[in-house]
Coordinates of C-alpha atoms in Angstrom, one line a residue:
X1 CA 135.6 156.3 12.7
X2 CA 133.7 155.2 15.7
X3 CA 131.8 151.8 16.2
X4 CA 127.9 152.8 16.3
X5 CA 125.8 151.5 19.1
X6 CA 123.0 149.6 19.5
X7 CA 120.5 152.9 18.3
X8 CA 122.4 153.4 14.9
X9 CA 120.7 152.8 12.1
X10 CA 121.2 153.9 8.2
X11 CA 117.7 156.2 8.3
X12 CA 118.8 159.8 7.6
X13 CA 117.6 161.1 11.0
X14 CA 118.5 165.1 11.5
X15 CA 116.4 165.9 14.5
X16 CA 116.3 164.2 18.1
X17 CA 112.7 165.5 19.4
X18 CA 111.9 165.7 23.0
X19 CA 108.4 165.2 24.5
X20 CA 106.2 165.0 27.5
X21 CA 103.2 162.7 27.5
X22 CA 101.0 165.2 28.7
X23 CA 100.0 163.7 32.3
X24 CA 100.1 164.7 35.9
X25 CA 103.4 163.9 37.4
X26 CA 101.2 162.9 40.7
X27 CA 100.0 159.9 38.8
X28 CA 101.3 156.6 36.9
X29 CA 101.6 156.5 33.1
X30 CA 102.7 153.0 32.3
X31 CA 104.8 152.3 29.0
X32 CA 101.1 149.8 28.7
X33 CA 99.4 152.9 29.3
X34 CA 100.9 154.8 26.4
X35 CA 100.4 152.0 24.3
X36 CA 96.7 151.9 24.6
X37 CA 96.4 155.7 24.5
X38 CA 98.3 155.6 21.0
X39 CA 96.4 152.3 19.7
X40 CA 93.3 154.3 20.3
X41 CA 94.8 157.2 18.2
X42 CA 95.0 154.8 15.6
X43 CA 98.5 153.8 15.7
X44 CA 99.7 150.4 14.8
X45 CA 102.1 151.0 18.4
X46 CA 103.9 153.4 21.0
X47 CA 104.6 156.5 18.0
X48 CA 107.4 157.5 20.1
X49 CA 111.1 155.5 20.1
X50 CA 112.3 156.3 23.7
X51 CA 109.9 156.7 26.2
X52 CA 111.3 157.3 30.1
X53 CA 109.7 157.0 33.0
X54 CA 109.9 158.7 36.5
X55 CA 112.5 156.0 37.8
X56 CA 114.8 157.0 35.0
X57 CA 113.9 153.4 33.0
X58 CA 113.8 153.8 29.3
X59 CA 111.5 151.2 27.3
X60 CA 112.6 151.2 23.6
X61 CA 109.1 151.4 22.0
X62 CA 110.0 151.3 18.4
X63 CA 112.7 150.7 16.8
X64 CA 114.8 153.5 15.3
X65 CA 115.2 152.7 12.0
X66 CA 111.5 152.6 12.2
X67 CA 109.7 156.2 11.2
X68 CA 107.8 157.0 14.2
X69 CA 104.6 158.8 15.2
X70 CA 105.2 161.9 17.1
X71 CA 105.7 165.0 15.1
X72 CA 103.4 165.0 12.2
X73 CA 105.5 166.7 8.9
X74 CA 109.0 165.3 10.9
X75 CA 108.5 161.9 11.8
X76 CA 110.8 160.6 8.6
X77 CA 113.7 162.3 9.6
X78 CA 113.4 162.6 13.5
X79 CA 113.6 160.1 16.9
X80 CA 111.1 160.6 19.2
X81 CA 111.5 160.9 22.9
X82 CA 109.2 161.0 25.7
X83 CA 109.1 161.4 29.3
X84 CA 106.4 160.5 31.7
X85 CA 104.8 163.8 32.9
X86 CA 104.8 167.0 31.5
X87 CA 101.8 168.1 34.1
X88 CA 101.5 169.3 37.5
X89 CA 98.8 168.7 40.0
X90 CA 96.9 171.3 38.9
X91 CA 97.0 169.7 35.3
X92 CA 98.9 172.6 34.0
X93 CA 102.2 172.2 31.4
X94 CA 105.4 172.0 33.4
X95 CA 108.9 170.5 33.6
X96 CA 108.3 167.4 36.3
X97 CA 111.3 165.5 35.3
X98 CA 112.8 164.2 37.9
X99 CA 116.1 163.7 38.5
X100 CA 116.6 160.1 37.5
X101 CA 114.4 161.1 33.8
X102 CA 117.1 164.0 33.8
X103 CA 120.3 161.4 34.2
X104 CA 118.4 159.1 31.6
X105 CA 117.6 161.6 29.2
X106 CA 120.8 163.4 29.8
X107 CA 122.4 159.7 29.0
X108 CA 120.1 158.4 26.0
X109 CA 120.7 162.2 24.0
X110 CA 124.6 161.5 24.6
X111 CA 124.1 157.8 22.9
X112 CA 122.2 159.0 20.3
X113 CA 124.2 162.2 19.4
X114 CA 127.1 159.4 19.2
X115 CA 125.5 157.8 16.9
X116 CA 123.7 160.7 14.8
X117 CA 125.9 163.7 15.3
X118 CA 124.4 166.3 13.2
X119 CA 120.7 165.7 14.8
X120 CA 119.7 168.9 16.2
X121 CA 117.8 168.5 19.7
X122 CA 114.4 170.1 19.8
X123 CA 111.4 170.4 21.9
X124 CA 108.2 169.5 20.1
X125 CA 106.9 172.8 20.2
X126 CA 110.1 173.9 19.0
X127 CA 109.6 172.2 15.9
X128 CA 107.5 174.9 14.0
X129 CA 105.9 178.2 15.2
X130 CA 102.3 176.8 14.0
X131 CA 102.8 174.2 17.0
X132 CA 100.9 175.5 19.8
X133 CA 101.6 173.2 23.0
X134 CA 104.0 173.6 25.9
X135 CA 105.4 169.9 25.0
X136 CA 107.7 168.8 26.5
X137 CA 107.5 171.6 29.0
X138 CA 111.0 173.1 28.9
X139 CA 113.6 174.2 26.7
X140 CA 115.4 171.0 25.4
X141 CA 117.0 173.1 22.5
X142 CA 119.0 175.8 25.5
X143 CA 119.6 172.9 27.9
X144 CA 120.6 170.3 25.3
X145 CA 122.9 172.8 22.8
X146 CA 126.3 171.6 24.1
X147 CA 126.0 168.0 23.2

């Protein structure tokens, strides 16, 4: 049996769900910045668990054995992940992860599959064929099905 880390909790969480927040990759979306965009949503915090910014630092936002706030209809059985971008100049969906948000994603999924190893890894719009937005902006199911 192997020790869990420092993510593990006892909620039954099945799905690890990837996002984008939805802003120009030209321009600075600060973990305070999410904050206020989501208290203004009227959530009591960040909604997501993981969010990653272009340097590659992840905040933890909520705590995991907390339900989050991302993916309405999945949020009791799912950690949510965001990355800072998710649009290009031109405001229009695309993958703008760079390469340290790639390493830290890359790194955080491992952990977390360690810790949760039947979670399937999903885009948000992978979630359900009545979602209808690009996020996060790239296939996280393909790139993410070995791990």
């Amino acid at each position: 049996m192997k020790a869990g880390s420092f993510y593990q909790n006892y909620r039954e969480v099945r799905l690890l769900v990837v996002h984008c927040s939805a802003t120009r990759c030209d321009r600075n979306f600060s973990v305070e910045a999410l904050r206020r965009c989501h208290l203004a949503r009227g959530f009591a915090s960040i909604g997501y668990h993981f969010y990653i910014m272009r340097d590659g630092e992840v905040h933890i936002c909520r705590p995991v054995h907390q339900i989050g706030a991302h993916a309405t209809g999945w949020n009791d059985k799912s950690i949510g992940i965001c990355y800072e971008g998710g649009l290009n100049e031109s405001d229009r969906p695309a993958d703008t992860r760079t390469y340290a948000q790639k390493c830290s994603l890359l790194d955080l999924l491992r952990q977390l599959k360690i810790d949760y190893p039947q979670a399937k890894i999903l885009g948000h719009y992978q979630l359900s064929t009545s979602i209808h937005k690009a996020c996060p902006c790239f296939d996280a199911k393909s790139e993410y099905q070995e791990l």
